[in-house]
Short mmCIF file of C-alpha atoms and ligand atoms in Angstrom, two decimals:
data_model
loop_
_atom_site.label_atom_id
_atom_site.label_comp_id
_atom_site.label_asym_id
_atom_site.label_seq_id
_atom_site.Cartn_x
_atom_site.Cartn_y
_atom_site.Cartn_z
CA MET F 80 0.01 -0.05 -0.14
CA GLU F 81 1.16 3.60 -0.86
CA LYS F 82 0.91 4.42 2.81
CA LYS F 83 3.43 2.17 4.02
CA ASN F 84 5.97 3.71 1.66
CA ASN F 85 5.30 7.43 2.46
CA PRO F 86 8.22 8.66 4.77
CA SER F 87 6.16 11.57 6.43
CA LEU F 88 2.34 11.30 6.36
CA SER F 89 0.52 14.60 7.52
CA PHE F 90 -1.10 14.53 10.90
CA SER F 91 -4.83 14.68 9.03
CA ALA F 92 -3.51 11.42 6.82
CA ASN F 93 -2.49 9.79 9.59
CA VAL F 94 -5.79 10.27 11.58
CA ASN F 95 -7.76 9.52 8.46
CA PHE F 96 -5.84 5.85 7.94
CA MET F 97 -6.79 5.16 11.56
CA ILE F 98 -10.44 6.22 10.81
CA ASP F 99 -10.30 4.02 7.68
CA ARG F 100 -9.70 0.69 9.80
CA ALA F 101 -12.85 1.44 12.01
CA LEU F 102 -14.83 2.38 8.83
CA THR F 103 -13.83 -0.97 7.04
CA VAL F 104 -14.98 -3.05 10.03
CA LEU F 105 -18.43 -1.10 10.11
CA LYS F 106 -18.74 -1.35 6.10
CA ILE F 107 -20.24 2.09 6.06
CA ASP F 108 -21.37 3.60 2.73
CA THR F 109 -18.62 5.72 1.21
CA GLY F 110 -20.87 8.89 1.03
CA ILE F 111 -21.37 8.99 4.81
CA SER F 112 -18.10 7.98 5.76
CA ASN F 113 -16.71 10.66 3.27
CA SER F 114 -18.81 13.38 5.01
CA ILE F 115 -17.64 11.98 8.65
CA LYS F 116 -13.91 12.35 7.87
CA THR F 117 -14.40 15.69 5.79
CA CYS F 118 -13.44 18.83 7.41
CA ASN F 119 -16.45 21.20 7.21
CA SER F 120 -14.56 24.75 7.33
CA THR F 121 -11.27 26.14 8.23
CA ILE F 122 -10.66 29.82 8.43
CA LYS F 123 -7.05 31.29 8.01
CA VAL F 124 -6.39 34.78 9.78
CA SER F 125 -3.40 37.32 9.40
CA PHE F 126 -3.38 40.27 11.52
CA PRO F 127 -0.81 42.84 12.61
CA VAL F 128 0.09 43.92 16.09
CA GLU F 129 2.65 46.20 17.34
CA ILE F 130 5.19 44.86 19.40
CA ASN F 131 8.21 47.23 20.60
CA GLY F 132 7.20 50.00 18.14
CA ARG F 133 7.33 47.66 15.22
CA ILE F 134 4.42 46.22 13.08
CA GLU F 135 4.39 42.28 13.43
CA VAL F 136 1.97 40.04 11.37
CA PHE F 137 0.54 36.99 13.22
CA THR F 138 -1.16 34.00 11.49
CA GLY F 139 -3.73 31.56 12.92
CA TRP F 140 -5.99 29.11 12.18
CA ARG F 141 -9.73 27.78 13.49
CA SER F 142 -11.14 24.79 11.91
CA VAL F 143 -14.73 23.36 12.26
CA HIS F 144 -14.47 19.84 11.58
CA SER F 145 -18.04 18.94 12.35
CA ASP F 146 -21.22 20.97 13.50
CA HIS F 147 -24.18 18.25 13.83
CA ARG F 148 -23.79 19.10 17.26
CA LEU F 149 -23.59 22.92 18.42
CA PRO F 150 -21.31 24.40 19.77
CA SER F 151 -18.12 23.08 17.97
CA LYS F 152 -15.32 22.32 20.82
CA GLY F 153 -12.03 22.39 20.77
CA GLY F 154 -8.48 24.04 22.22
CA ILE F 155 -6.46 26.81 20.85
CA ARG F 156 -2.75 26.08 20.65
CA PHE F 157 -0.12 28.93 20.68
CA ALA F 158 3.25 27.17 19.10
CA PRO F 159 5.94 27.92 17.20
CA ILE F 160 5.09 25.08 14.53
CA VAL F 161 1.41 24.84 13.68
CA ASN F 162 -0.17 24.70 10.22
CA GLU F 163 -3.49 24.12 8.61
CA ASP F 164 -3.19 20.57 8.30
CA GLU F 165 -2.40 20.06 12.03
CA VAL F 166 -5.60 22.22 13.07
CA GLU F 167 -7.59 19.99 10.77
CA ALA F 168 -6.30 16.98 12.21
CA LEU F 169 -6.82 18.01 15.56
CA ALA F 170 -10.30 19.25 14.79
CA SER F 171 -11.32 15.91 13.47
CA LEU F 172 -9.88 14.27 16.67
CA MET F 173 -12.45 16.40 18.58
CA THR F 174 -15.47 15.12 16.70
CA TYR F 175 -14.48 11.48 17.63
CA LYS F 176 -13.36 12.24 21.19
CA CYS F 177 -16.72 14.15 21.80
CA ALA F 178 -18.81 11.17 20.36
CA ILE F 179 -16.45 8.39 22.35
CA VAL F 180 -17.06 10.04 25.84
CA ASP F 181 -20.89 11.28 24.89
CA VAL F 182 -20.02 14.89 25.02
CA PRO F 183 -22.91 16.76 22.75
CA PHE F 184 -20.63 19.01 20.98
CA GLY F 185 -19.13 19.06 17.20
CA GLY F 186 -15.04 19.07 16.66
CA SER F 187 -12.80 22.19 16.06
CA LYS F 188 -9.32 23.39 16.95
CA GLY F 189 -7.49 26.35 16.73
CA GLY F 190 -3.67 27.58 16.39
CA LEU F 191 -1.80 30.64 16.45
CA LEU F 192 1.60 30.59 15.07
CA ILE F 193 3.79 32.07 17.90
CA ASP F 194 6.58 31.22 20.29
CA PRO F 195 5.01 32.75 23.57
CA SER F 196 8.16 32.65 25.21
CA LYS F 197 9.31 35.40 23.14
CA TYR F 198 6.81 38.09 24.26
CA THR F 199 5.92 39.98 27.32
CA ARG F 200 2.71 39.22 29.29
CA ASP F 201 1.49 42.76 27.53
CA ASP F 202 2.48 41.41 24.15
CA MET F 203 0.59 38.33 24.69
CA GLN F 204 -2.52 39.94 25.89
CA ARG F 205 -2.80 42.04 22.62
CA ILE F 206 -2.08 39.36 20.59
CA THR F 207 -4.55 37.21 22.27
CA ARG F 208 -7.40 39.42 22.12
CA ARG F 209 -6.67 40.36 18.45
CA PHE F 210 -6.83 36.99 17.37
CA ALA F 211 -9.98 36.45 19.48
CA ARG F 212 -11.37 39.51 17.51
CA GLU F 213 -10.63 38.11 14.27
CA LEU F 214 -12.53 34.87 15.05
CA ILE F 215 -15.42 36.40 16.85
CA ARG F 216 -16.03 38.59 13.82
CA LYS F 217 -15.61 35.84 11.54
CA GLY F 218 -18.21 33.37 13.37
CA TYR F 219 -15.72 31.48 14.65
CA LEU F 220 -16.15 32.06 18.15
CA SER F 221 -19.39 32.06 20.49
CA PRO F 222 -21.08 30.48 23.19
CA ALA F 223 -23.57 28.86 20.82
CA THR F 224 -21.63 27.87 17.68
CA ASN F 225 -17.70 27.46 18.63
CA VAL F 226 -16.03 27.59 22.04
CA PRO F 227 -12.23 27.20 22.40
CA ALA F 228 -10.40 25.89 25.18
CA PRO F 229 -6.66 25.81 26.39
CA ASP F 230 -4.11 23.57 24.56
CA MET F 231 -0.58 23.88 24.32
CA GLY F 232 0.81 27.14 24.86
CA THR F 233 -2.37 28.44 26.07
CA GLY F 234 -3.88 28.48 29.52
CA GLU F 235 -6.35 30.12 32.07
CA ARG F 236 -4.68 33.57 31.21
CA GLU F 237 -5.57 33.31 27.74
CA MET F 238 -8.77 32.29 28.29
CA ALA F 239 -9.90 35.12 30.41
CA TRP F 240 -8.55 37.42 27.83
CA ILE F 241 -10.65 35.84 25.19
CA THR F 242 -13.83 35.93 27.23
CA ASP F 243 -13.35 39.63 28.02
CA THR F 244 -12.70 40.31 24.23
CA TYR F 245 -16.04 38.54 23.77
CA LYS F 246 -18.16 40.45 26.07
CA GLN F 247 -16.75 43.75 24.70
CA LEU F 248 -18.41 42.86 21.37
CA HIS F 249 -21.37 41.06 22.48
CA PRO F 250 -22.38 42.71 25.81
CA GLU F 251 -26.04 41.67 25.26
CA ASP F 252 -25.23 38.22 25.20
CA ILE F 253 -26.09 36.84 28.52
CA ASN F 254 -24.23 33.59 27.81
CA TYR F 255 -20.99 35.49 27.18
CA LEU F 256 -19.10 33.28 29.85
CA GLY F 257 -19.71 30.23 27.60
CA CYS F 258 -17.63 31.36 24.45
CA VAL F 259 -14.54 29.63 26.11
CA THR F 260 -13.82 27.09 28.75
CA GLY F 261 -10.93 26.79 31.31
CA LYS F 262 -11.31 30.17 32.28
CA PRO F 263 -10.08 31.04 35.85
CA VAL F 264 -12.71 30.08 38.51
CA ALA F 265 -13.07 33.73 39.57
CA HIS F 266 -13.98 34.60 35.71
CA GLY F 267 -16.65 31.74 35.30
CA GLY F 268 -14.38 28.85 35.14
CA ILE F 269 -15.15 25.52 36.94
CA ARG F 270 -13.04 23.72 39.72
CA GLY F 271 -11.09 20.88 38.30
CA ARG F 272 -10.83 22.05 34.74
CA VAL F 273 -6.95 22.66 35.13
CA GLU F 274 -6.24 19.23 36.30
CA ALA F 275 -9.03 17.56 34.07
CA THR F 276 -6.99 15.99 31.50
CA GLY F 277 -4.48 14.72 33.43
CA ARG F 278 -7.01 13.33 35.94
CA GLY F 279 -9.06 11.65 33.25
CA VAL F 280 -5.82 9.99 32.06
CA VAL F 281 -5.38 8.50 35.48
CA TYR F 282 -9.00 7.49 35.76
CA ALA F 283 -8.79 5.65 32.32
CA ILE F 284 -5.90 3.99 33.46
CA ARG F 285 -7.41 2.80 36.56
CA GLU F 286 -10.38 1.53 34.92
CA PHE F 287 -7.74 -0.41 32.70
CA PHE F 288 -6.52 -2.00 35.65
CA ARG F 289 -10.00 -2.99 36.95
CA HIS F 290 -10.03 -5.35 34.16
CA ALA F 291 -7.94 -8.40 34.91
CA ASP F 292 -8.32 -9.81 31.38
CA ASP F 293 -6.79 -6.74 29.71
CA VAL F 294 -4.24 -6.25 31.96
CA LYS F 295 -3.01 -9.77 31.74
CA ALA F 296 -3.46 -9.60 27.64
CA ALA F 297 -0.89 -6.55 27.74
CA GLY F 298 1.50 -8.65 29.63
CA LEU F 299 1.50 -6.82 32.97
CA THR F 300 1.11 -7.93 36.54
CA PRO F 301 -2.36 -6.96 38.13
CA LYS F 302 -1.94 -3.80 40.20
CA LEU F 303 -0.93 -0.31 39.27
CA GLY F 304 0.93 0.26 42.29
CA GLY F 305 4.74 -0.20 41.57
CA LYS F 306 4.37 0.08 38.06
CA ARG F 307 7.45 1.56 36.48
CA ILE F 308 6.15 4.45 34.40
CA VAL F 309 7.70 7.01 31.96
CA VAL F 310 6.21 10.28 31.10
CA GLN F 311 7.03 12.26 28.17
CA GLY F 312 6.08 16.12 28.72
CA LEU F 313 5.69 17.67 32.31
CA GLY F 314 3.08 20.25 31.05
CA ASN F 315 -0.33 20.69 32.05
CA VAL F 316 -1.57 17.14 31.13
CA GLY F 317 1.81 15.30 31.85
CA TYR F 318 2.30 17.09 35.14
CA TYR F 319 -1.21 16.11 36.77
CA ALA F 320 -1.14 12.62 35.39
CA ALA F 321 2.07 12.07 36.75
CA LYS F 322 1.37 13.52 39.75
CA LEU F 323 -1.54 11.55 40.56
CA LEU F 324 0.22 8.11 39.60
CA ASP F 325 3.04 9.41 41.99
CA GLU F 326 0.82 10.30 44.98
CA GLU F 327 -2.11 8.44 44.93
CA ASP F 328 -1.64 5.36 42.95
CA GLN F 329 1.89 4.45 44.69
CA SER F 330 3.30 4.13 40.82
CA LYS F 331 6.90 4.75 40.21
CA ILE F 332 7.57 7.39 37.77
CA ILE F 333 11.12 6.29 36.91
CA ALA F 334 11.76 8.93 33.83
CA ILE F 335 10.48 12.43 33.04
CA ILE F 336 11.46 13.50 29.39
CA GLU F 337 11.32 17.12 28.97
CA ARG F 338 12.34 19.46 25.69
CA ASP F 339 15.96 19.91 27.04
CA GLY F 340 16.57 16.21 28.25
CA VAL F 341 15.83 13.23 30.29
CA LEU F 342 15.53 12.62 34.13
CA VAL F 343 16.10 9.02 35.36
CA ASN F 344 15.72 7.44 38.60
CA GLU F 345 14.91 3.86 39.28
CA ASP F 346 13.60 4.32 42.51
CA GLY F 347 10.99 6.91 41.23
CA LEU F 348 10.76 10.49 40.94
CA CYS F 349 8.99 12.98 43.24
CA VAL F 350 6.69 14.80 40.41
CA GLU F 351 5.90 17.68 42.58
CA ASP F 352 9.59 18.27 43.36
CA VAL F 353 10.60 18.23 39.65
CA ARG F 354 7.80 20.37 38.49
CA MET F 355 8.94 22.92 41.03
CA HIS F 356 12.50 22.66 40.07
CA MET F 357 11.66 22.95 36.44
CA ASN F 358 9.17 26.26 37.29
CA GLN F 359 12.04 27.75 38.93
CA HIS F 360 14.97 26.80 36.67
CA LYS F 361 13.24 26.62 33.43
CA THR F 362 14.88 23.32 32.91
CA ILE F 363 14.82 19.97 34.55
CA GLU F 364 18.83 19.68 34.48
CA GLY F 365 20.03 19.93 38.07
CA PHE F 366 17.61 18.04 39.53
CA PRO F 367 18.95 16.64 42.63
CA GLY F 368 18.82 12.79 43.13
CA ALA F 369 18.35 11.81 39.41
CA VAL F 370 20.40 11.07 36.22
CA PHE F 371 19.90 14.00 33.61
CA SER F 372 21.13 13.24 29.81
CA GLU F 373 20.11 15.34 26.95
CA ASN F 374 19.17 12.46 24.93
CA ILE F 375 15.34 12.89 24.71
CA ALA F 376 14.94 10.35 21.79
CA ALA F 377 16.67 7.54 23.96
CA GLY F 378 14.17 8.80 26.98
CA LEU F 379 11.41 7.14 24.86
CA GLU F 380 13.12 3.63 24.64
CA ILE F 381 13.49 3.04 28.44
CA GLU F 382 12.49 -0.10 29.42
CA CYS F 383 9.17 0.67 31.47
CA ASP F 384 5.83 -1.01 32.31
CA ILE F 385 3.73 2.24 31.01
CA LEU F 386 4.79 4.81 28.59
CA ILE F 387 2.67 8.49 28.87
CA PRO F 388 3.43 10.55 25.97
CA ALA F 389 2.04 13.67 26.96
CA ALA F 390 4.02 16.32 24.95
CA MET F 391 2.88 16.37 21.18
CA GLU F 392 2.09 14.59 18.17
CA ALA F 393 4.05 12.19 16.24
CA GLN F 394 6.78 11.16 18.98
CA ILE F 395 6.49 7.58 18.11
CA THR F 396 7.08 7.08 14.56
CA LYS F 397 8.37 4.07 12.30
CA GLU F 398 11.68 5.02 13.03
CA ASN F 399 11.70 4.38 16.66
CA ALA F 400 8.58 2.29 17.15
CA HIS F 401 10.73 -1.17 17.13
CA ASN F 402 12.90 0.34 20.17
CA ILE F 403 10.02 0.99 22.51
CA LYS F 404 10.37 -1.15 25.30
CA THR F 405 6.92 -0.85 27.39
CA LYS F 406 4.01 -2.74 27.62
CA LEU F 407 1.10 -0.08 27.45
CA ILE F 408 1.19 3.14 25.73
CA VAL F 409 -1.28 5.85 27.24
CA GLU F 410 -1.51 8.75 24.60
CA ALA F 411 -2.13 11.40 26.88
CA ALA F 412 -0.80 14.02 23.90
CA ASN F 413 -2.96 14.06 20.71
CA GLY F 414 -1.27 11.98 17.93
CA PRO F 415 1.95 10.86 19.49
CA VAL F 416 1.87 7.52 17.61
CA THR F 417 1.78 7.89 13.85
CA PHE F 418 -0.05 5.36 11.74
CA GLU F 419 2.83 3.23 10.65
CA ALA F 420 4.32 3.19 14.22
CA ASP F 421 0.67 1.98 15.40
CA ASP F 422 1.05 -1.04 12.87
CA ILE F 423 4.31 -1.84 14.26
CA LEU F 424 3.54 -1.33 17.82
CA GLN F 425 0.42 -3.79 17.28
CA GLN F 426 2.61 -6.56 15.63
CA ARG F 427 4.90 -6.23 18.54
CA GLY F 428 1.92 -6.70 20.87
CA ILE F 429 2.23 -3.65 22.66
CA THR F 430 -1.24 -2.41 24.02
CA ILE F 431 -2.00 1.30 23.17
CA LEU F 432 -4.83 3.28 25.18
CA PRO F 433 -5.71 5.87 22.42
CA ASP F 434 -5.44 9.75 22.49
CA ALA F 435 -9.27 10.08 21.27
CA TYR F 436 -10.33 8.48 24.50
CA ILE F 437 -7.37 8.94 26.99
CA ASN F 438 -7.25 12.78 26.90
CA ALA F 439 -11.20 13.36 26.61
CA GLY F 440 -11.22 14.46 30.45
CA GLY F 441 -10.58 18.08 29.40
CA VAL F 442 -13.29 18.23 26.99
CA THR F 443 -15.70 16.43 29.44
CA VAL F 444 -14.84 18.86 32.01
CA SER F 445 -15.01 21.80 29.66
CA TYR F 446 -18.72 20.60 28.91
CA PHE F 447 -19.37 20.72 32.46
CA GLU F 448 -18.00 24.53 32.47
CA TRP F 449 -20.03 25.22 29.75
CA VAL F 450 -23.02 23.80 31.33
CA ARG F 451 -22.33 25.77 34.42
CA ASN F 452 -21.83 29.05 32.37
CA ILE F 453 -25.36 28.50 30.55
CA ALA F 454 -26.98 27.49 33.80
CA HIS F 455 -25.56 30.63 35.39
CA ILE F 456 -25.19 28.47 38.89
CA ARG F 457 -22.29 26.60 40.28
CA PHE F 458 -23.05 22.82 40.64
CA GLY F 459 -23.77 21.70 44.40
CA ARG F 460 -24.87 25.38 45.30
CA MET F 461 -28.86 24.39 45.73
CA GLU F 462 -28.22 20.88 47.45
CA ARG F 463 -25.00 20.86 49.43
CA ARG F 464 -26.04 21.99 52.87
CA HIS F 465 -29.36 20.01 52.53
CA ASP F 466 -27.40 16.58 51.56
CA GLU F 467 -25.07 17.76 54.64
CA MET F 468 -27.95 17.91 56.72
CA ARG F 469 -29.61 14.66 55.44
CA GLY F 470 -26.29 12.73 56.41
CA ALA F 471 -26.24 14.34 59.87
CA GLN F 472 -29.59 13.15 60.63
CA MET F 473 -28.88 9.56 59.13
CA LEU F 474 -25.93 9.45 61.63
CA LYS F 475 -27.92 10.31 64.42
CA VAL F 476 -30.36 7.52 63.63
CA ILE F 477 -27.48 4.80 63.37
CA GLU F 478 -26.14 6.24 66.79
CA ASN F 479 -29.46 6.14 68.52
CA MET F 480 -29.83 2.40 67.15
CA THR F 481 -26.36 1.16 67.71
CA GLY F 482 -26.16 3.18 70.92
CA GLU F 483 -22.62 4.12 70.26
CA LYS F 484 -20.76 7.23 68.89
CA SER F 485 -20.11 6.89 65.08
CA ALA F 486 -16.36 6.48 63.64
CA SER F 487 -14.89 9.85 62.67
CA TRP F 488 -14.41 8.47 59.04
CA MET F 489 -18.13 7.64 59.34
CA GLN F 490 -19.00 11.29 60.23
CA LYS F 491 -16.54 12.77 57.53
CA GLU F 492 -18.42 10.77 54.68
CA LEU F 493 -21.77 10.98 55.51
CA ALA F 494 -22.01 14.67 56.66
CA HIS F 495 -20.44 15.92 53.63
CA GLY F 496 -22.37 17.46 50.84
CA ALA F 497 -20.82 17.35 47.60
CA ASP F 498 -19.39 20.49 46.46
CA GLU F 499 -18.37 21.68 42.89
CA LEU F 500 -14.76 19.71 42.94
CA ASP F 501 -16.40 16.63 44.21
CA LEU F 502 -19.28 16.75 41.45
CA VAL F 503 -16.55 17.71 38.61
CA ARG F 504 -14.28 14.68 39.70
CA SER F 505 -17.39 12.14 40.15
CA GLY F 506 -18.80 12.90 36.49
CA LEU F 507 -15.16 12.59 34.95
CA ASP F 508 -14.58 9.44 36.59
CA ASP F 509 -18.07 7.93 35.58
CA THR F 510 -17.54 9.01 32.08
CA MET F 511 -14.09 7.88 31.64
CA ARG F 512 -15.14 4.44 33.29
CA ASN F 513 -18.10 3.98 30.93
CA SER F 514 -16.11 5.22 27.79
CA TYR F 515 -13.84 2.28 28.48
CA GLN F 516 -16.68 -0.02 28.78
CA GLN F 517 -17.93 0.94 25.68
CA LEU F 518 -14.59 0.36 24.12
CA LYS F 519 -14.47 -2.98 25.71
CA GLU F 520 -17.63 -4.01 24.43
CA ILE F 521 -16.85 -3.52 21.00
CA TYR F 522 -13.30 -4.76 21.48
CA GLN F 523 -14.77 -8.31 22.61
CA SER F 524 -17.91 -8.54 20.38
CA ASN F 525 -16.40 -7.75 17.12
CA ASP F 526 -13.58 -10.12 15.87
CA ASN F 527 -12.44 -7.65 13.40
CA VAL F 528 -11.48 -5.35 16.16
CA HIS F 529 -7.83 -6.26 17.25
CA ASP F 530 -6.99 -2.88 19.18
CA PHE F 531 -8.56 -0.33 21.69
CA ARG F 532 -8.02 2.66 18.85
CA THR F 533 -10.10 0.97 16.29
CA ALA F 534 -12.79 0.24 19.05
CA ALA F 535 -12.66 3.68 20.17
CA TYR F 536 -13.22 4.94 16.63
CA VAL F 537 -16.06 2.35 16.06
CA VAL F 538 -17.91 3.45 19.05
CA ALA F 539 -17.36 7.01 17.76
CA ILE F 540 -18.31 6.48 14.28
CA GLN F 541 -21.84 4.36 15.15
CA LYS F 542 -22.73 7.56 17.12
CA LEU F 543 -21.72 10.07 14.59
CA VAL F 544 -23.53 7.86 11.70
CA ARG F 545 -26.70 7.79 13.86
CA ALA F 546 -26.66 11.16 14.05
CA TYR F 547 -25.93 12.20 10.14
CA ILE F 548 -28.68 9.43 9.28
CA ASP F 549 -31.07 11.26 12.12
CA ILE F 550 -30.35 14.70 10.82
CA GLY F 551 -30.30 13.87 6.93
CA VAL F 552 -28.00 15.47 4.31
CA TYR F 553 -29.47 18.15 2.43
P1 NAD I 764 1.88 22.16 27.54
O1 NAD I 764 2.29 23.01 26.76
O2 NAD I 764 1.07 22.42 29.03
O3 NAD I 764 2.82 21.13 28.02
C1 NAD I 764 3.66 20.17 26.99
C2 NAD I 764 5.02 19.89 27.65
O4 NAD I 764 5.54 19.32 26.82
C3 NAD I 764 5.82 21.14 27.91
O5 NAD I 764 6.39 20.97 29.27
C4 NAD I 764 6.98 21.17 27.10
O6 NAD I 764 8.22 21.52 27.38
C5 NAD I 764 7.01 19.32 26.83
N1 NAD I 764 7.56 19.28 25.38
C6 NAD I 764 7.45 19.80 24.17
N2 NAD I 764 8.09 19.07 23.16
C7 NAD I 764 8.45 18.22 23.95
C8 NAD I 764 9.49 17.17 23.43
N3 NAD I 764 9.81 16.80 21.89
N4 NAD I 764 10.26 16.19 24.24
C9 NAD I 764 9.39 16.38 25.66
N5 NAD I 764 9.03 17.27 25.90
C10 NAD I 764 8.31 18.15 25.29
O7 NAD I 764 0.55 21.34 26.75
P2 NAD I 764 -0.56 20.56 27.28
O8 NAD I 764 -1.85 21.39 27.47
O9 NAD I 764 -0.18 19.73 28.76
O10 NAD I 764 -0.61 19.35 26.02
C11 NAD I 764 0.17 18.26 25.74
C12 NAD I 764 -0.59 17.34 24.73
O11 NAD I 764 -2.16 17.01 25.30
C13 NAD I 764 -0.78 18.25 23.37
O12 NAD I 764 -0.77 17.15 22.25
C14 NAD I 764 -2.21 18.45 23.64
O13 NAD I 764 -2.96 18.54 22.42
C15 NAD I 764 -2.96 17.31 24.24
N6 NAD I 764 -3.94 17.90 25.14
C16 NAD I 764 -4.29 18.80 26.23
C17 NAD I 764 -5.36 19.04 26.71
C18 NAD I 764 -5.50 20.24 27.77
O14 NAD I 764 -6.52 20.23 28.41
N7 NAD I 764 -4.39 21.07 28.21
C19 NAD I 764 -6.57 18.17 26.43
C20 NAD I 764 -6.48 17.15 25.67
C21 NAD I 764 -5.13 16.96 24.77
#
């Protein structure tokens, strides 16, 4: 096949080849499958901003892959390498991702060509606000139709600027806070959004380890505790995933790969300390109690139980796939394994939990945030005290019946009304568990599905086809 000889498939070609596998399993009509795969629209904007008395022109894109459900949803990345194809590929991943985790949105993505480290905070604010204005004026950003979120190089700060820009242009829109997600909590954000993608990765891994047959098929021993894990990228997603695995699951993070090198400690790194070191020194080099090497390519090839690429796309390719020495790859980043590498890894019996499922925690909690913004009320505000009161009454009844004072853990559990963070985490956990089970059902029931990625896309495409058939094409 031609694709096998092509040295550098584009990102969208990689995604589409993977989707084709699922379409083959489902034997879907070519017309419908083409309409599912095709990107609906992409806008390119170029705009000038004055930086230090000089005019600089910036270029960005926003792509809508699908709008069968509105709004279309997907992050905005600020990166020195970003292009139309990448943005379209990421937008298509958002469509499949939302379908897999039952988030009722279409798929979109945006990117601005910029190296944020080269600009001051004030410059970044002017550039972000100007980019947002372009997208708003051209119909690519609003609470009803297209809602961005953070991605590489963007965070709460940028989301707050974008919200304010939208509010200034549309002061009459009562739902203006829903124009982006991932905002600071004080500006309409939701508790638990910053950590959501990394936490979702961990909830998914925990669910995997609840399925003894899947764990055994991957060649792993039963418990997550003690597993030797390598993480690539200690940014938003990688940091929270690694931190939880380290602190709550007693796994060993034996290596962290960053832009500038690899830190290794076979006894396990303290993720919080590494992150503090990185924030302080702008590098992981010099972190005490670990071996540092500049050879980041070799980092991915360290022998381990679980490899979590959480940095960027195309990190495991046909060039290094033969050298990967892990049993389980957890795709926390978008597109870290190319199509050709995926083939090689499957042949080598390495299990892959795919990006479209694994990193869907971000859009799941973004969905909660959007609902909160549209509802104009924080989750748990109405019922928390009421639940606490009922819990306290129940405790009293138990104590009256037993004649004994209840244990303090029981008092803590029963007399606690769920607050917003509890509810967000509960909804996220539920979503990651249910979605895993949907993938597994397909995996088990269909003889032509041999991997979790195809299973995930089969789940997504079945739901999309249903939506397309119900709506009709006209
Ligand atoms: P980020 O910018 O916060 O972090 C990325 C980290 O990776 C940085 O620390 C960076 O230094 C490091 N990095 C970059 N290139 C590297 C390389 N070649 N080797 C090792 N480290 C490298 O970005 P993020 O938000 O954590 O996103 C990471 C990935 O997760 C991206 O693929 C993104 O699309 C995906 N993702 C993010 C979210 C989210 O909510 N932030 C949601 C879904 C998917």
